[in-house]
mmCIF file of N, CA and C in Angstrom:
data_model
loop_
_atom_site.group_PDB
_atom_site.id
_atom_site.type_symbol
_atom_site.label_atom_id
_atom_site.label_comp_id
_atom_site.label_asym_id
_atom_site.label_seq_id
_atom_site.Cartn_x
_atom_site.Cartn_y
_atom_site.Cartn_z
ATOM 1 N N UNK A 1 173.894 48.544 38.714
ATOM 2 C CA UNK A 1 174.118 49.918 38.148
ATOM 3 C C UNK A 1 173.759 49.846 36.505
ATOM 4 N N UNK A 2 173.145 50.754 36.179
ATOM 5 C CA UNK A 2 172.916 50.955 34.773
ATOM 6 C C UNK A 2 174.003 51.309 33.885
ATOM 7 N N UNK A 3 174.084 50.856 32.630
ATOM 8 C CA UNK A 3 175.205 51.502 31.778
ATOM 9 C C UNK A 3 174.982 52.771 31.302
ATOM 10 N N UNK A 4 176.014 53.551 31.208
ATOM 11 C CA UNK A 4 176.115 54.891 30.642
ATOM 12 C C UNK A 4 176.157 54.888 29.183
ATOM 13 N N UNK A 5 175.533 55.792 28.468
ATOM 14 C CA UNK A 5 175.407 55.810 27.092
ATOM 15 C C UNK A 5 175.861 57.351 26.887
ATOM 16 N N UNK A 6 176.416 57.415 25.536
ATOM 17 C CA UNK A 6 176.924 58.730 24.927
ATOM 18 C C UNK A 6 175.659 59.396 24.553
ATOM 19 N N UNK A 7 175.627 60.652 24.862
ATOM 20 C CA UNK A 7 174.428 61.522 24.272
ATOM 21 C C UNK A 7 175.056 62.923 23.816
ATOM 22 N N UNK A 8 174.244 63.554 23.100
ATOM 23 C CA UNK A 8 174.534 64.837 22.421
ATOM 24 C C UNK A 8 173.478 65.710 22.701
ATOM 25 N N UNK A 9 173.738 66.987 22.959
ATOM 26 C CA UNK A 9 172.640 67.936 23.250
ATOM 27 C C UNK A 9 173.083 69.300 22.635
ATOM 28 N N UNK A 10 172.109 70.238 22.481
ATOM 29 C CA UNK A 10 172.311 71.613 22.105
ATOM 30 C C UNK A 10 171.203 72.266 22.701
ATOM 31 N N UNK A 11 171.660 73.730 22.964
ATOM 32 C CA UNK A 11 170.734 74.606 23.612
ATOM 33 C C UNK A 11 169.995 75.289 22.553
ATOM 34 N N UNK A 12 168.572 75.494 22.697
ATOM 35 C CA UNK A 12 167.858 76.134 21.637
ATOM 36 C C UNK A 12 167.732 77.564 22.207
ATOM 37 N N UNK A 13 167.989 78.529 21.167
ATOM 38 C CA UNK A 13 168.194 79.856 21.507
ATOM 39 C C UNK A 13 167.268 80.800 20.636
ATOM 40 N N UNK A 14 166.726 81.836 21.203
ATOM 41 C CA UNK A 14 166.078 82.813 20.342
ATOM 42 C C UNK A 14 166.979 83.914 20.153
ATOM 43 N N UNK A 15 167.113 84.385 18.965
ATOM 44 C CA UNK A 15 168.156 85.461 18.481
ATOM 45 C C UNK A 15 167.495 86.281 17.599
ATOM 46 N N UNK A 16 166.737 87.270 18.143
ATOM 47 C CA UNK A 16 165.795 88.166 17.435
ATOM 48 C C UNK A 16 166.408 89.052 16.424
ATOM 49 N N UNK A 17 167.636 89.404 16.701
ATOM 50 C CA UNK A 17 168.352 90.231 15.710
ATOM 51 C C UNK A 17 169.729 89.552 15.518
ATOM 52 N N UNK A 18 169.809 88.734 14.487
ATOM 53 C CA UNK A 18 171.010 88.032 14.214
ATOM 54 C C UNK A 18 172.320 88.778 14.212
ATOM 55 N N UNK A 19 172.320 89.971 13.619
ATOM 56 C CA UNK A 19 173.366 90.840 13.513
ATOM 57 C C UNK A 19 174.089 91.197 14.870
ATOM 58 N N UNK A 20 173.137 91.232 15.880
ATOM 59 C CA UNK A 20 173.516 91.550 17.253
ATOM 60 C C UNK A 20 174.148 90.519 18.062
ATOM 61 N N UNK A 21 173.813 89.271 17.711
ATOM 62 C CA UNK A 21 174.280 87.956 18.373
ATOM 63 C C UNK A 21 173.855 87.877 19.728
ATOM 64 N N UNK A 22 172.748 88.509 20.181
ATOM 65 C CA UNK A 22 172.248 88.417 21.574
ATOM 66 C C UNK A 22 171.002 87.404 21.431
ATOM 67 N N UNK A 23 171.077 86.564 22.553
ATOM 68 C CA UNK A 23 170.050 85.497 22.523
ATOM 69 C C UNK A 23 169.451 85.198 23.927
ATOM 70 N N UNK A 24 168.419 84.588 24.023
ATOM 71 C CA UNK A 24 167.939 83.904 25.249
ATOM 72 C C UNK A 24 167.903 82.406 25.054
ATOM 73 N N UNK A 25 168.266 81.598 26.043
ATOM 74 C CA UNK A 25 168.138 80.127 25.970
ATOM 75 C C UNK A 25 166.645 79.813 26.332
ATOM 76 N N UNK A 26 166.090 79.154 25.534
ATOM 77 C CA UNK A 26 164.623 78.566 25.704
ATOM 78 C C UNK A 26 164.362 77.096 25.700
ATOM 79 N N UNK A 27 165.281 76.410 25.418
ATOM 80 C CA UNK A 27 165.206 75.060 25.415
ATOM 81 C C UNK A 27 166.397 74.168 25.235
ATOM 82 N N UNK A 28 166.253 72.915 25.239
ATOM 83 C CA UNK A 28 167.336 71.949 24.920
ATOM 84 C C UNK A 28 166.826 70.782 23.945
ATOM 85 N N UNK A 29 167.655 70.388 23.176
ATOM 86 C CA UNK A 29 167.395 69.210 22.366
ATOM 87 C C UNK A 29 168.411 68.140 22.610
ATOM 88 N N UNK A 30 168.124 66.971 22.966
ATOM 89 C CA UNK A 30 168.868 65.914 23.358
ATOM 90 C C UNK A 30 168.822 64.736 22.418
ATOM 91 N N UNK A 31 169.879 64.081 22.031
ATOM 92 C CA UNK A 31 169.998 62.845 21.278
ATOM 93 C C UNK A 31 170.907 61.756 21.843
ATOM 94 N N UNK A 32 170.428 60.616 21.977
ATOM 95 C CA UNK A 32 171.042 59.453 22.480
ATOM 96 C C UNK A 32 170.774 58.357 21.547
ATOM 97 N N UNK A 33 171.784 57.878 20.828
ATOM 98 C CA UNK A 33 171.687 56.868 19.730
ATOM 99 C C UNK A 33 171.286 55.569 20.536
ATOM 100 N N UNK A 34 171.996 55.074 21.545
ATOM 101 C CA UNK A 34 171.684 53.791 22.161
ATOM 102 C C UNK A 34 170.310 53.691 22.779
ATOM 103 N N UNK A 35 169.708 54.685 23.287
ATOM 104 C CA UNK A 35 168.553 54.701 23.833
ATOM 105 C C UNK A 35 167.339 55.124 22.905
ATOM 106 N N UNK A 36 167.837 55.353 21.561
ATOM 107 C CA UNK A 36 167.007 55.728 20.426
ATOM 108 C C UNK A 36 166.052 56.847 20.982
ATOM 109 N N UNK A 37 166.647 57.968 21.408
ATOM 110 C CA UNK A 37 165.953 59.049 22.072
ATOM 111 C C UNK A 37 166.371 60.279 21.387
ATOM 112 N N UNK A 38 165.329 61.040 20.920
ATOM 113 C CA UNK A 38 165.473 62.441 20.452
ATOM 114 C C UNK A 38 164.294 63.206 21.018
ATOM 115 N N UNK A 39 164.664 64.205 21.641
ATOM 116 C CA UNK A 39 163.582 65.003 22.229
ATOM 117 C C UNK A 39 164.069 66.391 22.569
ATOM 118 N N UNK A 40 163.029 67.298 22.524
ATOM 119 C CA UNK A 40 163.391 68.686 22.906
ATOM 120 C C UNK A 40 162.381 69.060 24.064
ATOM 121 N N UNK A 41 162.847 70.016 24.850
ATOM 122 C CA UNK A 41 162.064 70.499 26.020
ATOM 123 C C UNK A 41 162.374 71.925 25.977
ATOM 124 N N UNK A 42 161.278 72.804 25.960
ATOM 125 C CA UNK A 42 161.372 74.213 25.937
ATOM 126 C C UNK A 42 160.311 74.863 26.643
ATOM 127 N N UNK A 43 160.645 76.209 26.905
ATOM 128 C CA UNK A 43 159.536 77.040 27.706
ATOM 129 C C UNK A 43 159.646 78.410 27.060
ATOM 130 N N UNK A 44 158.566 78.970 26.792
ATOM 131 C CA UNK A 44 158.468 80.295 26.201
ATOM 132 C C UNK A 44 157.927 81.212 27.406
ATOM 133 N N UNK A 45 158.698 82.085 27.893
ATOM 134 C CA UNK A 45 158.318 83.009 28.849
ATOM 135 C C UNK A 45 158.009 84.355 27.952
ATOM 136 N N UNK A 46 156.746 84.484 27.646
ATOM 137 C CA UNK A 46 156.411 85.559 26.671
ATOM 138 C C UNK A 46 156.824 86.939 27.108
ATOM 139 N N UNK A 47 156.673 87.232 28.491
ATOM 140 C CA UNK A 47 156.851 88.535 29.033
ATOM 141 C C UNK A 47 158.475 88.748 28.854
ATOM 142 N N UNK A 48 159.177 87.708 29.218
ATOM 143 C CA UNK A 48 160.647 87.936 29.209
ATOM 144 C C UNK A 48 161.015 88.152 27.689
ATOM 145 N N UNK A 49 160.478 87.218 26.863
ATOM 146 C CA UNK A 49 160.788 87.477 25.239
ATOM 147 C C UNK A 49 160.494 88.917 24.776
ATOM 148 N N UNK A 50 159.302 89.309 25.176
ATOM 149 C CA UNK A 50 158.878 90.705 24.723
ATOM 150 C C UNK A 50 159.678 91.887 25.284
ATOM 151 N N UNK A 51 160.189 91.623 26.587
ATOM 152 C CA UNK A 51 161.202 92.600 27.169
ATOM 153 C C UNK A 51 162.481 92.519 26.556
ATOM 154 N N UNK A 52 162.893 91.365 26.094
ATOM 155 C CA UNK A 52 164.100 91.384 25.415
ATOM 156 C C UNK A 52 164.179 91.896 23.938
ATOM 157 N N UNK A 53 162.978 91.651 23.244
ATOM 158 C CA UNK A 53 162.908 92.261 21.929
ATOM 159 C C UNK A 53 161.403 92.503 21.616
ATOM 160 N N UNK A 54 160.811 93.699 21.626
ATOM 161 C CA UNK A 54 159.521 93.899 21.556
ATOM 162 C C UNK A 54 158.808 93.612 20.218
ATOM 163 N N UNK A 55 159.680 93.448 19.161
ATOM 164 C CA UNK A 55 159.137 93.081 17.827
ATOM 165 C C UNK A 55 159.077 91.571 17.554
ATOM 166 N N UNK A 56 159.249 90.679 18.473
ATOM 167 C CA UNK A 56 159.339 89.305 18.222
ATOM 168 C C UNK A 56 157.895 88.889 18.181
ATOM 169 N N UNK A 57 157.742 88.072 17.029
ATOM 170 C CA UNK A 57 156.525 87.361 16.687
ATOM 171 C C UNK A 57 156.571 86.099 17.524
ATOM 172 N N UNK A 58 155.826 85.957 18.703
ATOM 173 C CA UNK A 58 155.771 84.801 19.515
ATOM 174 C C UNK A 58 154.872 83.542 18.890
ATOM 175 N N UNK A 59 154.056 83.958 18.234
ATOM 176 C CA UNK A 59 153.093 82.991 17.561
ATOM 177 C C UNK A 59 153.982 82.279 16.426
ATOM 178 N N UNK A 60 154.763 82.886 15.686
ATOM 179 C CA UNK A 60 155.574 82.293 14.667
ATOM 180 C C UNK A 60 156.634 81.410 15.422
ATOM 181 N N UNK A 61 157.112 81.972 16.465
ATOM 182 C CA UNK A 61 158.240 81.211 17.135
ATOM 183 C C UNK A 61 157.607 79.866 17.771
ATOM 184 N N UNK A 62 156.414 79.984 18.290
ATOM 185 C CA UNK A 62 155.770 78.752 18.722
ATOM 186 C C UNK A 62 155.647 77.703 17.632
ATOM 187 N N UNK A 63 155.176 78.154 16.496
ATOM 188 C CA UNK A 63 155.209 77.312 15.299
ATOM 189 C C UNK A 63 156.409 76.573 14.933
ATOM 190 N N UNK A 64 157.376 77.259 14.922
ATOM 191 C CA UNK A 64 158.922 76.665 14.724
ATOM 192 C C UNK A 64 159.198 75.762 15.662
ATOM 193 N N UNK A 65 158.939 75.929 16.964
ATOM 194 C CA UNK A 65 159.186 75.026 18.098
ATOM 195 C C UNK A 65 158.469 73.674 17.911
ATOM 196 N N UNK A 66 157.029 73.961 17.572
ATOM 197 C CA UNK A 66 156.254 72.851 17.139
ATOM 198 C C UNK A 66 156.814 71.914 16.219
ATOM 199 N N UNK A 67 157.514 72.517 15.165
ATOM 200 C CA UNK A 67 157.990 71.775 14.099
ATOM 201 C C UNK A 67 159.376 70.999 14.564
ATOM 202 N N UNK A 68 160.065 71.752 15.463
ATOM 203 C CA UNK A 68 161.121 70.885 16.145
ATOM 204 C C UNK A 68 160.591 69.635 16.655
ATOM 205 N N UNK A 69 159.536 69.669 17.602
ATOM 206 C CA UNK A 69 158.989 68.569 18.224
ATOM 207 C C UNK A 69 158.445 67.524 17.234
ATOM 208 N N UNK A 70 157.947 67.977 16.113
ATOM 209 C CA UNK A 70 157.336 66.917 15.173
ATOM 210 C C UNK A 70 158.701 66.290 14.473
ATOM 211 N N UNK A 71 159.782 66.954 14.307
ATOM 212 C CA UNK A 71 160.865 66.348 13.627
ATOM 213 C C UNK A 71 161.408 65.310 14.524
ATOM 214 N N UNK A 72 161.548 65.859 15.863
ATOM 215 C CA UNK A 72 162.117 64.810 16.844
ATOM 216 C C UNK A 72 161.398 63.394 16.940
ATOM 217 N N UNK A 73 159.895 63.567 16.771
ATOM 218 C CA UNK A 73 159.150 62.413 16.812
ATOM 219 C C UNK A 73 159.119 61.683 15.620
ATOM 220 N N UNK A 74 159.600 62.243 14.534
ATOM 221 C CA UNK A 74 159.527 61.597 13.134
ATOM 222 C C UNK A 74 158.159 61.538 12.747
ATOM 223 N N UNK A 75 157.454 62.575 13.099
ATOM 224 C CA UNK A 75 155.977 62.794 12.730
ATOM 225 C C UNK A 75 155.877 63.023 11.147
ATOM 226 N N UNK A 76 154.887 62.326 10.579
ATOM 227 C CA UNK A 76 154.555 62.499 9.206
ATOM 228 C C UNK A 76 154.322 64.003 8.849
ATOM 229 N N UNK A 77 153.888 64.761 9.748
ATOM 230 C CA UNK A 77 153.570 66.199 9.456
ATOM 231 C C UNK A 77 154.881 66.964 9.460
ATOM 232 N N UNK A 78 155.995 66.251 9.797
ATOM 233 C CA UNK A 78 157.341 67.046 9.848
ATOM 234 C C UNK A 78 157.961 66.938 8.327
ATOM 235 N N UNK A 79 157.265 66.530 7.387
ATOM 236 C CA UNK A 79 157.764 66.508 6.010
ATOM 237 C C UNK A 79 158.965 65.612 5.796
ATOM 238 N N UNK A 80 159.833 65.896 4.717
ATOM 239 C CA UNK A 80 160.833 65.030 4.475
ATOM 240 C C UNK A 80 161.836 64.945 5.685
ATOM 241 N N UNK A 81 162.030 65.807 6.345
ATOM 242 C CA UNK A 81 163.073 65.928 7.493
ATOM 243 C C UNK A 81 162.595 64.850 8.553
ATOM 244 N N UNK A 82 161.312 64.831 8.621
ATOM 245 C CA UNK A 82 160.713 63.883 9.728
ATOM 246 C C UNK A 82 160.935 62.493 9.321
ATOM 247 N N UNK A 83 161.095 62.205 8.075
ATOM 248 C CA UNK A 83 161.385 60.775 7.510
ATOM 249 C C UNK A 83 162.815 60.336 7.687
ATOM 250 N N UNK A 84 163.675 61.132 7.788
ATOM 251 C CA UNK A 84 164.911 60.728 8.072
ATOM 252 C C UNK A 84 165.246 59.729 9.348
ATOM 253 N N UNK A 85 166.413 59.086 9.331
ATOM 254 C CA UNK A 85 166.696 58.383 10.636
ATOM 255 C C UNK A 85 167.069 59.441 11.767
ATOM 256 N N UNK A 86 167.018 58.958 12.931
ATOM 257 C CA UNK A 86 166.983 59.839 14.237
ATOM 258 C C UNK A 86 168.354 60.655 14.205
ATOM 259 N N UNK A 87 169.374 60.133 13.902
ATOM 260 C CA UNK A 87 170.679 60.882 13.899
ATOM 261 C C UNK A 87 170.636 61.989 12.804
ATOM 262 N N UNK A 88 170.164 61.631 11.701
ATOM 263 C CA UNK A 88 169.999 62.778 10.537
ATOM 264 C C UNK A 88 169.110 63.759 11.185
ATOM 265 N N UNK A 89 168.030 63.488 11.872
ATOM 266 C CA UNK A 89 167.013 64.597 12.236
ATOM 267 C C UNK A 89 167.786 65.381 13.307
ATOM 268 N N UNK A 90 168.505 64.791 14.223
ATOM 269 C CA UNK A 90 169.237 65.516 15.253
ATOM 270 C C UNK A 90 170.317 66.620 14.561
ATOM 271 N N UNK A 91 170.986 66.038 13.558
ATOM 272 C CA UNK A 91 171.938 66.857 12.880
ATOM 273 C C UNK A 91 171.299 68.079 12.062
ATOM 274 N N UNK A 92 170.123 67.683 11.568
ATOM 275 C CA UNK A 92 169.530 68.780 10.624
ATOM 276 C C UNK A 92 169.003 69.811 11.724
ATOM 277 N N UNK A 93 168.463 69.324 12.885
ATOM 278 C CA UNK A 93 168.028 70.367 13.870
ATOM 279 C C UNK A 93 169.076 71.233 14.465
ATOM 280 N N UNK A 94 170.113 70.684 14.684
ATOM 281 C CA UNK A 94 171.220 71.478 15.224
ATOM 282 C C UNK A 94 172.343 72.043 14.167
ATOM 283 N N UNK A 95 171.906 72.074 12.967
ATOM 284 C CA UNK A 95 172.804 72.622 11.867
ATOM 285 C C UNK A 95 172.840 74.240 12.189
ATOM 286 N N UNK A 96 173.970 74.701 11.810
ATOM 287 C CA UNK A 96 174.321 76.192 11.955
ATOM 288 C C UNK A 96 173.169 76.914 11.100
ATOM 289 N N UNK A 97 172.473 77.929 11.713
ATOM 290 C CA UNK A 97 171.614 78.765 10.819
ATOM 291 C C UNK A 97 171.444 80.159 11.274
ATOM 292 N N UNK A 98 171.366 81.067 10.435
ATOM 293 C CA UNK A 98 170.985 82.409 10.853
ATOM 294 C C UNK A 98 169.643 82.904 10.801
ATOM 295 N N UNK A 99 168.842 82.273 11.770
ATOM 296 C CA UNK A 99 167.424 82.579 11.886
ATOM 297 C C UNK A 99 167.207 82.995 13.252
ATOM 298 N N UNK A 100 165.975 83.378 13.480
ATOM 299 C CA UNK A 100 165.587 83.632 14.927
ATOM 300 C C UNK A 100 165.768 82.670 15.806
ATOM 301 N N UNK A 101 165.465 81.431 15.569
ATOM 302 C CA UNK A 101 165.632 80.190 16.250
ATOM 303 C C UNK A 101 166.804 79.328 15.788
ATOM 304 N N UNK A 102 167.733 79.377 16.829
ATOM 305 C CA UNK A 102 169.112 78.653 16.524
ATOM 306 C C UNK A 102 169.454 77.783 17.695
ATOM 307 N N UNK A 103 170.432 76.914 17.461
ATOM 308 C CA UNK A 103 170.928 76.000 18.483
ATOM 309 C C UNK A 103 172.382 76.443 18.749
ATOM 310 N N UNK A 104 172.766 76.042 20.011
ATOM 311 C CA UNK A 104 174.289 76.152 20.204
ATOM 312 C C UNK A 104 174.986 75.074 19.560
ATOM 313 N N UNK A 105 176.237 75.139 19.862
ATOM 314 C CA UNK A 105 177.229 74.038 19.209
ATOM 315 C C UNK A 105 176.658 72.751 20.131
ATOM 316 N N UNK A 106 176.999 71.656 19.437
ATOM 317 C CA UNK A 106 176.461 70.342 20.113
ATOM 318 C C UNK A 106 177.615 69.941 21.090
ATOM 319 N N UNK A 107 177.131 69.534 22.264
ATOM 320 C CA UNK A 107 177.989 69.050 23.404
ATOM 321 C C UNK A 107 177.693 67.633 23.769
ATOM 322 N N UNK A 108 178.636 66.884 23.964
ATOM 323 C CA UNK A 108 178.543 65.456 24.374
ATOM 324 C C UNK A 108 178.428 65.180 25.940
ATOM 325 N N UNK A 109 178.142 64.030 26.382
ATOM 326 C CA UNK A 109 178.029 63.679 27.774
ATOM 327 C C UNK A 109 177.682 62.230 27.780
ATOM 328 N N UNK A 110 177.662 61.714 29.008
ATOM 329 C CA UNK A 110 177.231 60.251 29.245
ATOM 330 C C UNK A 110 176.062 60.320 30.050
ATOM 331 N N UNK A 111 175.035 59.331 29.821
ATOM 332 C CA UNK A 111 173.851 59.351 30.729
ATOM 333 C C UNK A 111 173.341 57.874 30.737
ATOM 334 N N UNK A 112 172.623 57.568 32.007
ATOM 335 C CA UNK A 112 171.907 56.288 32.157
ATOM 336 C C UNK A 112 170.516 56.489 31.540
ATOM 337 N N UNK A 113 169.946 57.754 31.806
ATOM 338 C CA UNK A 113 168.576 57.993 31.364
ATOM 339 C C UNK A 113 168.505 59.353 30.688
ATOM 340 N N UNK A 114 168.227 59.270 29.321
ATOM 341 C CA UNK A 114 168.274 60.418 28.625
ATOM 342 C C UNK A 114 167.106 61.346 28.808
ATOM 343 N N UNK A 115 165.923 60.961 29.232
ATOM 344 C CA UNK A 115 164.925 61.900 29.656
ATOM 345 C C UNK A 115 165.205 62.505 30.921
ATOM 346 N N UNK A 116 165.873 61.968 31.881
ATOM 347 C CA UNK A 116 166.219 62.672 33.151
ATOM 348 C C UNK A 116 167.319 63.574 32.873
ATOM 349 N N UNK A 117 168.225 63.284 31.922
ATOM 350 C CA UNK A 117 169.240 64.143 31.665
ATOM 351 C C UNK A 117 168.787 65.462 30.841
ATOM 352 N N UNK A 118 167.759 65.213 29.925
ATOM 353 C CA UNK A 118 167.158 66.420 29.398
ATOM 354 C C UNK A 118 166.569 67.292 30.326
ATOM 355 N N UNK A 119 165.893 66.740 31.255
ATOM 356 C CA UNK A 119 165.214 67.734 32.316
ATOM 357 C C UNK A 119 166.247 68.414 33.173
ATOM 358 N N UNK A 120 167.374 67.659 33.461
ATOM 359 C CA UNK A 120 168.417 68.390 34.240
ATOM 360 C C UNK A 120 168.998 69.494 33.479
ATOM 361 N N UNK A 121 169.292 69.103 32.362
ATOM 362 C CA UNK A 121 170.038 70.278 31.352
ATOM 363 C C UNK A 121 169.177 71.443 31.294
ATOM 364 N N UNK A 122 167.872 71.130 30.906
ATOM 365 C CA UNK A 122 166.774 72.282 30.819
ATOM 366 C C UNK A 122 166.877 73.113 32.053
ATOM 367 N N UNK A 123 166.719 72.439 33.320
ATOM 368 C CA UNK A 123 166.828 73.208 34.461
ATOM 369 C C UNK A 123 168.116 74.000 34.697
ATOM 370 N N UNK A 124 169.124 73.398 34.438
ATOM 371 C CA UNK A 124 170.457 74.158 34.520
ATOM 372 C C UNK A 124 170.668 75.273 33.302
ATOM 373 N N UNK A 125 170.263 75.080 32.082
ATOM 374 C CA UNK A 125 170.548 75.990 31.055
ATOM 375 C C UNK A 125 169.411 76.891 30.617
ATOM 376 N N UNK A 126 168.234 76.651 31.085
ATOM 377 C CA UNK A 126 166.977 77.617 30.571
ATOM 378 C C UNK A 126 166.495 78.182 31.659
ATOM 379 N N UNK A 127 166.029 77.347 32.765
ATOM 380 C CA UNK A 127 165.237 77.950 33.921
ATOM 381 C C UNK A 127 166.067 78.836 34.725
#
């Protein structure tokens, strides 16, 4: 039996009009220190997003999501945030913000396989 490790995750949300506090879940970001894992999984259903809010700039949203991926990977293209240690990158990505792209509160759990857990959470919370 594999050992279980603590992980943390947050749901990635699109909040087109921050003042209304309405959102759509579009992804999950998961961090597991013991497995040195930080990854995001998302899906943009453009028809659903446009039905939710017709003024949404989907291309700009895609750019922001790509930056989330680069930060998770610690990519040089992610700028100074991408150079931080893995825990600091997760904390930066999940910090409270009032923008179109937000994350939920951080939730903990236990996992044997962070990648499998990310996929399971994505299926449960997004699809």
